[in-house]
Structure formats: C-alpha cells, structure tokens
Amino acid sequence: MHCPICHITDTKVIDSRLMPDGLSVRRRRKCDGCDNRFTTYEKIQIQMPAVLKHDGRRESYNREKILSGLKKASQKRPVSTEDLEKLMETIEKHMLEHYPKEVPANVIGELTMKELLHLDPVAYTRFASFYWDYKDIEGFVSSLLKNLTASKGVEREQLQQ
C-alpha cells in the first residue's frame, strides 16, 4: 500500500478491525518512510444483477441512482444517512437472493417503496410522487391510497401470523 504523503510502498499494518457490517475491514497503517499514519478499508466486491428496464433494455445496477432518489425524498426529514444505507443494504440483499442475474426495475422500485414506507411515511409519499410520475393530483392520490391500503393489509396479515 502506497503512503498518501511520501508515496513509499513500504507501509505496515498497525491494527485491523472487522466493520460492524461484517463485509469490510478497517486497517490502520504506518509508513516506514515518513511515520505518517493512515486508514484503509477493504470491502468485498459483489457483482450486482443487471437491471431490466420497462422497455426491455438492460442497464448496469447503479446504487447511487437509487440513493440519490432516497436522499431527495427524505430531505428535511428525520432520516439519517445510516438509515438510508441500511435500507439500501436490505434492497441489495433481496436482489442478490432472489434475482442473481437480472432484476426488473419495477421490483427495485416497489421494494424501495415498501422499505421507505416503514422508515418514514412522508419520504415514502415524496418518493412515490416522482417514482410513479403522475400528471395530475387525482391519479397520484388514488394510487397512493390504494398502495397504502394494500400495504396496511399485508402488515395486518403478518401481525396475525
């Protein structure tokens, strides 16, 4: 590992710790040349499935695209960056378990909406407004009510089990 200050390749690992997610390692390093200390992270690189768009095109999965929409929807809401990261991890885990090669875009959108509803209903409503891309208020409100009612029905069934 190159030292970021003097660029010497002779650095030593002082401390290694497994991160709470269990998928990455934090390492403290020390440069033998200039005594600079710095931190590096190692993370498992997972191949995400391709996204199958509504029109039949295939696109590479772009985590930042979803995260950007979630950040816009949760602006000025009591939703932390950690909350959004956990939500993304849940979505990605579901995708990898159920769609290892290719995932339909609507599955990603619906799963995102489901998870966001549990996190913050206002952020859910905001996300729904640009995810569904409605042209008038009546269509948006009726779809929102239909989806909220369906979601509450699923929650009631899960509670009864």
XYZ file of N, CA and C in Angstrom:
483
model
N 0.845 -1.171 0.000
C 0.000 0.000 0.000
C 0.890 1.233 0.000
N 0.625 2.170 -0.902
C 1.394 3.413 -1.007
C 1.009 4.397 0.097
N 1.981 5.050 0.670
C 1.738 6.116 1.635
C 1.159 7.317 0.879
N 0.070 7.913 1.361
C -0.514 9.057 0.647
C 0.336 10.330 0.729
N 1.324 10.366 1.636
C 2.170 11.548 1.788
C 3.455 11.439 0.971
N 4.240 10.384 1.229
C 5.547 10.272 0.555
C 5.562 9.227 -0.562
N 4.477 8.486 -0.736
C 4.290 7.507 -1.815
C 5.231 6.308 -1.758
N 5.856 6.080 -0.614
C 6.681 4.887 -0.443
C 5.735 3.684 -0.313
N 6.141 2.556 -0.880
C 5.273 1.377 -0.846
C 5.451 0.539 0.416
N 6.397 0.883 1.259
C 6.675 0.098 2.452
C 5.885 0.639 3.639
N 4.631 0.160 3.792
C 3.802 0.552 4.938
C 3.450 -0.694 5.725
N 3.211 -0.519 7.016
C 2.890 -1.646 7.881
C 1.496 -1.476 8.463
N 0.821 -2.610 8.627
C -0.495 -2.613 9.265
C -0.279 -2.605 10.774
N -0.865 -1.613 11.443
C -0.753 -1.489 12.894
C -1.931 -2.179 13.582
N -3.127 -2.008 12.985
C -4.338 -2.542 13.600
C -5.344 -2.903 12.512
N -6.050 -4.015 12.665
C -7.117 -4.417 11.749
C -8.376 -4.686 12.549
N -9.499 -4.185 12.036
C -10.778 -4.430 12.704
C -11.854 -4.733 11.682
N -12.658 -5.735 11.995
C -13.799 -6.066 11.166
C -14.874 -5.018 11.426
N -15.453 -4.477 10.361
C -16.500 -3.462 10.492
C -17.804 -4.138 10.910
N -18.719 -3.379 11.521
C -19.984 -3.971 12.003
C -20.805 -4.685 10.927
N -20.689 -4.245 9.668
C -21.465 -4.901 8.606
C -20.933 -6.294 8.284
N -19.737 -6.610 8.758
C -19.150 -7.918 8.525
C -18.603 -8.111 7.120
N -18.706 -7.076 6.281
C -18.273 -7.190 4.892
C -17.026 -6.373 4.581
N -16.521 -5.645 5.559
C -15.334 -4.838 5.295
C -14.409 -4.845 6.514
N -13.147 -4.501 6.247
C -12.113 -4.473 7.277
C -11.465 -3.098 7.262
N -11.319 -2.530 8.446
C -10.638 -1.247 8.598
C -9.216 -1.534 9.060
N -8.239 -0.939 8.383
C -6.838 -1.155 8.753
C -6.156 0.186 9.010
N -5.462 0.278 10.149
C -4.616 1.430 10.440
C -3.228 1.052 9.965
N -2.607 1.953 9.227
C -1.282 1.688 8.665
C -0.306 2.783 9.072
N 0.979 2.423 9.020
C 2.051 3.376 9.328
C 3.108 3.272 8.250
N 3.523 4.425 7.753
C 4.570 4.476 6.731
C 5.928 4.420 7.416
N 6.797 3.532 6.926
C 8.148 3.432 7.477
C 9.030 4.600 7.042
N 8.661 5.245 5.942
C 9.488 6.333 5.429
C 9.278 7.648 6.153
N 8.005 8.038 6.382
C 7.733 9.355 6.966
C 6.956 9.286 8.282
N 6.705 8.108 8.774
C 5.948 7.881 10.018
C 4.499 8.362 9.968
N 3.988 8.631 8.773
C 2.586 9.024 8.613
C 1.691 7.833 8.931
N 0.562 8.102 9.570
C -0.428 7.054 9.840
C -1.679 7.357 9.025
N -2.277 6.307 8.474
C -3.493 6.487 7.678
C -4.354 5.237 7.767
N -5.597 5.363 7.330
C -6.571 4.282 7.415
C -6.961 3.820 6.022
N -7.069 2.511 5.853
C -7.577 1.949 4.603
C -8.744 1.025 4.937
N -9.590 0.797 3.943
C -10.731 -0.093 4.105
C -10.711 -1.122 2.985
N -10.978 -2.357 3.341
C -11.126 -3.420 2.349
C -12.585 -3.851 2.399
N -13.193 -3.970 1.223
C -14.595 -4.356 1.178
C -14.786 -5.420 0.112
N -15.649 -6.374 0.398
C -15.969 -7.408 -0.579
C -16.696 -6.748 -1.740
N -16.281 -7.059 -2.936
C -16.933 -6.510 -4.115
C -17.877 -7.566 -4.675
N -19.157 -7.252 -4.646
C -20.191 -8.178 -5.071
C -20.720 -7.749 -6.431
N -20.881 -8.711 -7.323
C -21.434 -8.430 -8.648
C -22.963 -8.354 -8.533
N -23.493 -7.165 -8.737
C -24.937 -6.974 -8.656
C -25.583 -7.391 -9.978
N -26.847 -7.821 -9.921
C -27.533 -8.215 -11.159
C -27.803 -7.015 -12.058
N -27.980 -7.284 -13.344
C -28.338 -6.224 -14.294
C -29.786 -5.816 -14.027
N -30.124 -4.586 -14.400
C -31.482 -4.081 -14.213
C -32.201 -4.143 -15.550
N -33.355 -4.817 -15.560
C -34.178 -4.929 -16.755
C -35.205 -3.804 -16.715
N -35.069 -2.852 -17.645
C -35.945 -1.682 -17.683
C -37.299 -2.045 -18.298
N -38.267 -1.162 -18.143
C -39.632 -1.393 -18.642
C -39.683 -1.600 -20.153
N -38.794 -0.930 -20.873
C -38.800 -1.026 -22.342
C -37.943 -2.173 -22.879
N -37.426 -3.041 -21.979
C -36.658 -4.200 -22.414
C -35.148 -4.000 -22.400
N -34.687 -2.766 -22.219
C -33.243 -2.516 -22.146
C -32.671 -3.087 -20.854
N -31.394 -3.410 -20.890
C -30.686 -3.839 -19.694
C -29.659 -2.779 -19.342
N -29.540 -2.533 -18.062
C -28.668 -1.476 -17.583
C -27.879 -2.004 -16.392
N -26.683 -1.517 -16.205
C -25.913 -1.897 -15.021
C -26.588 -1.319 -13.788
N -26.533 -2.069 -12.702
C -27.100 -1.595 -11.440
C -26.310 -0.382 -10.975
N -27.029 0.669 -10.548
C -26.389 1.893 -10.093
C -26.951 2.258 -8.721
N -26.218 1.904 -7.701
C -26.642 2.166 -6.317
C -26.867 3.649 -6.077
N -26.007 4.476 -6.624
C -26.093 5.918 -6.395
C -27.377 6.523 -6.966
N -27.889 5.938 -8.020
C -29.129 6.424 -8.626
C -30.299 6.268 -7.647
N -30.393 5.118 -7.007
C -31.451 4.869 -6.031
C -31.224 5.726 -4.789
N -29.995 5.753 -4.317
C -29.660 6.518 -3.118
C -29.946 8.004 -3.309
N -29.698 8.510 -4.497
C -29.980 9.911 -4.794
C -31.470 10.207 -4.657
N -32.309 9.323 -5.190
C -33.756 9.488 -5.066
C -34.211 9.416 -3.620
N -33.612 8.510 -2.857
C -33.954 8.391 -1.444
C -33.549 9.636 -0.661
N -32.401 10.199 -0.992
C -31.947 11.416 -0.304
C -32.869 12.596 -0.611
N -33.300 12.708 -1.868
C -34.235 13.780 -2.230
C -35.550 13.621 -1.484
N -36.042 12.384 -1.414
C -37.330 12.117 -0.766
C -37.273 12.359 0.736
N -36.124 12.153 1.337
C -36.030 12.281 2.788
C -35.379 13.580 3.246
N -35.241 14.535 2.337
C -34.696 15.846 2.700
C -35.545 16.482 3.784
N -34.903 17.049 4.787
C -35.555 17.733 5.900
C -36.501 16.817 6.679
N -36.214 15.522 6.658
C -36.967 14.531 7.417
C -36.015 13.895 8.427
N -36.543 13.310 9.493
C -35.668 12.690 10.496
C -35.149 11.324 10.046
N -34.522 11.306 8.878
C -33.966 10.079 8.312
C -32.459 10.282 8.176
N -31.693 9.444 8.842
C -30.236 9.593 8.810
C -29.638 8.906 7.591
N -28.410 9.249 7.301
C -27.672 8.588 6.229
C -27.521 7.102 6.545
N -27.341 6.777 7.819
C -27.246 5.374 8.238
C -28.539 4.622 7.928
N -29.685 5.284 8.158
C -30.977 4.667 7.849
C -31.074 4.340 6.367
N -30.636 5.287 5.536
C -30.698 5.078 4.086
C -29.731 3.975 3.653
N -28.572 3.913 4.283
C -27.608 2.853 3.964
C -28.177 1.479 4.321
N -28.820 1.385 5.477
C -29.439 0.116 5.886
C -30.544 -0.270 4.915
N -31.327 0.712 4.491
C -32.386 0.457 3.527
C -31.802 -0.077 2.222
N -30.714 0.546 1.761
C -30.054 0.090 0.531
C -29.517 -1.331 0.695
N -28.951 -1.638 1.845
C -28.439 -2.987 2.096
C -29.561 -4.018 2.041
N -30.732 -3.661 2.583
C -31.885 -4.563 2.551
C -32.316 -4.821 1.110
N -32.387 -3.764 0.324
C -32.787 -3.880 -1.088
C -31.783 -4.748 -1.847
N -30.499 -4.461 -1.673
C -29.464 -5.204 -2.390
C -29.423 -6.670 -1.966
N -29.623 -6.931 -0.695
C -29.652 -8.314 -0.215
C -30.806 -9.070 -0.871
N -31.971 -8.442 -0.921
C -33.139 -9.059 -1.556
C -32.857 -9.341 -3.037
N -32.265 -8.375 -3.711
C -31.948 -8.541 -5.130
C -31.010 -9.721 -5.339
N -29.959 -9.807 -4.553
C -28.975 -10.878 -4.713
C -29.567 -12.251 -4.397
N -30.462 -12.302 -3.408
C -31.060 -13.584 -3.035
C -32.089 -14.068 -4.053
N -32.868 -13.139 -4.616
C -33.998 -13.530 -5.464
C -33.780 -13.309 -6.966
N -32.838 -12.459 -7.332
C -32.588 -12.137 -8.741
C -31.075 -12.068 -8.992
N -30.374 -13.189 -8.953
C -28.906 -13.158 -9.050
C -28.354 -12.647 -10.386
N -29.084 -12.816 -11.479
C -28.565 -12.405 -12.797
C -29.168 -11.096 -13.293
N -30.504 -10.974 -13.103
C -31.209 -9.834 -13.694
C -32.431 -9.513 -12.833
N -32.638 -8.242 -12.547
C -33.769 -7.831 -11.714
C -34.606 -6.795 -12.466
N -35.923 -6.989 -12.542
C -36.773 -5.984 -13.187
C -36.747 -4.670 -12.396
N -36.722 -3.563 -13.097
C -36.659 -2.244 -12.460
C -37.838 -2.023 -11.524
N -39.023 -2.521 -11.903
C -40.186 -2.296 -11.041
C -40.060 -3.038 -9.711
N -39.339 -4.153 -9.674
C -39.106 -4.872 -8.412
C -38.270 -3.996 -7.481
N -37.247 -3.368 -8.026
C -36.398 -2.483 -7.228
C -37.237 -1.317 -6.694
N -38.037 -0.713 -7.567
C -38.871 0.421 -7.162
C -39.876 0.060 -6.093
N -40.562 -1.053 -6.272
C -41.580 -1.466 -5.296
C -40.953 -1.842 -3.957
N -39.817 -2.528 -3.998
C -39.125 -2.887 -2.761
C -38.635 -1.633 -2.037
N -38.123 -0.685 -2.795
C -37.671 0.581 -2.227
C -38.835 1.293 -1.550
N -39.976 1.327 -2.228
C -41.154 1.992 -1.667
C -41.611 1.293 -0.386
N -41.630 -0.026 -0.395
C -42.062 -0.789 0.779
C -41.171 -0.481 1.981
N -39.862 -0.509 1.767
C -38.923 -0.254 2.857
C -38.998 1.198 3.331
N -39.194 2.113 2.407
C -39.263 3.535 2.749
C -40.523 3.852 3.546
N -41.618 3.170 3.256
C -42.862 3.378 3.998
C -42.657 3.061 5.475
N -41.902 1.999 5.768
C -41.627 1.642 7.160
C -40.693 2.644 7.825
N -39.818 3.246 7.041
C -38.831 4.180 7.579
C -39.442 5.556 7.849
N -40.159 6.105 6.854
C -40.735 7.445 7.006
C -41.865 7.632 5.981
N -43.112 7.710 6.431
C -44.242 7.825 5.502
C -44.208 9.072 4.611
N -43.674 10.170 5.126
C -43.596 11.392 4.306
C -42.576 11.209 3.184
N -41.425 10.627 3.510
C -40.414 10.345 2.485
C -40.978 9.364 1.463
N -41.767 8.401 1.928
C -42.430 7.446 1.027
C -43.318 8.193 0.024
N -44.113 9.133 0.529
C -45.020 9.897 -0.335
C -44.235 10.718 -1.356
N -43.171 11.335 -0.916
C -42.334 12.113 -1.841
C -41.723 11.213 -2.917
N -41.180 10.075 -2.470
C -40.563 9.140 -3.416
C -41.603 8.640 -4.412
N -42.794 8.321 -3.918
C -43.877 7.842 -4.778
C -44.237 8.883 -5.836
N -44.204 10.148 -5.454
C -44.599 11.197 -6.401
C -43.698 11.248 -7.624
N -42.398 11.014 -7.465
C -41.561 11.009 -8.666
C -41.317 9.611 -9.211
N -41.520 8.570 -8.414
C -41.385 7.206 -8.938
C -42.530 6.875 -9.877
N -43.749 7.216 -9.484
C -44.912 6.924 -10.319
C -45.080 7.937 -11.438
N -44.505 9.135 -11.309
C -44.522 10.170 -12.361
C -45.940 10.479 -12.853
N -46.779 10.915 -11.939
C -48.164 11.245 -12.297
C -48.269 12.642 -12.887
N -49.271 12.809 -13.725
C -49.501 14.087 -14.393
C -50.537 14.934 -13.656
N -51.386 14.288 -12.814
C -52.389 15.058 -12.083
C -52.490 14.569 -10.638
N -53.039 15.405 -9.798
C -53.123 15.121 -8.372
C -54.081 13.966 -8.078
N -55.208 13.921 -8.781
C -56.210 12.884 -8.507
C -55.639 11.481 -8.709
N -54.927 11.279 -9.800
C -54.321 9.973 -10.077
C -53.296 9.592 -9.025
N -52.508 10.578 -8.601
C -51.492 10.325 -7.583
C -52.141 9.952 -6.253
N -53.134 10.730 -5.827
C -53.788 10.479 -4.537
C -54.486 9.122 -4.536
N -55.185 8.784 -5.614
C -55.887 7.495 -5.637
C -54.890 6.328 -5.609
N -53.782 6.430 -6.335
C -52.760 5.369 -6.307
C -52.103 5.274 -4.934
N -51.850 6.411 -4.338
C -51.237 6.445 -3.011
C -52.150 5.764 -1.991
N -53.441 6.104 -2.023
C -54.399 5.489 -1.096
C -54.505 3.982 -1.330
N -54.539 3.580 -2.600
C -54.631 2.153 -2.929
C -53.413 1.399 -2.399
N -52.227 1.947 -2.622
C -50.998 1.289 -2.171
C -50.865 1.285 -0.655
N -51.262 2.369 -0.005
C -51.208 2.411 1.454
C -52.177 1.397 2.058
N -53.362 1.297 1.481
C -54.349 0.330 1.958
C -53.836 -1.092 1.772
N -53.277 -1.380 0.610
C -52.717 -2.713 0.344
C -51.574 -3.010 1.310
N -50.735 -2.014 1.555
C -49.605 -2.181 2.464
C -50.087 -2.465 3.883
N -51.103 -1.763 4.335
C -51.653 -1.984 5.682
C -52.247 -3.384 5.787
N -52.873 -3.869 4.715
C -53.425 -5.221 4.705
C -52.341 -6.267 4.859
N -51.226 -6.077 4.198
C -50.097 -7.005 4.304
C -49.550 -6.992 5.720
N -49.427 -5.788 6.325
C -48.933 -5.686 7.687
C -49.862 -6.396 8.665
N -51.179 -6.236 8.484
C -52.135 -6.905 9.365
C -51.995 -8.426 9.258
N -51.842 -8.942 8.037
C -51.662 -10.389 7.851
C -50.400 -10.884 8.540
N -49.317 -10.103 8.434
C -48.062 -10.505 9.062
C -48.187 -10.512 10.586
N -48.925 -9.549 11.139
C -49.121 -9.487 12.587
C -49.963 -10.645 13.097
N -50.925 -11.089 12.292
C -51.808 -12.170 12.700
C -51.105 -13.527 12.664
N -50.037 -13.656 11.914
C -49.341 -14.943 11.792
C -48.490 -15.262 12.962
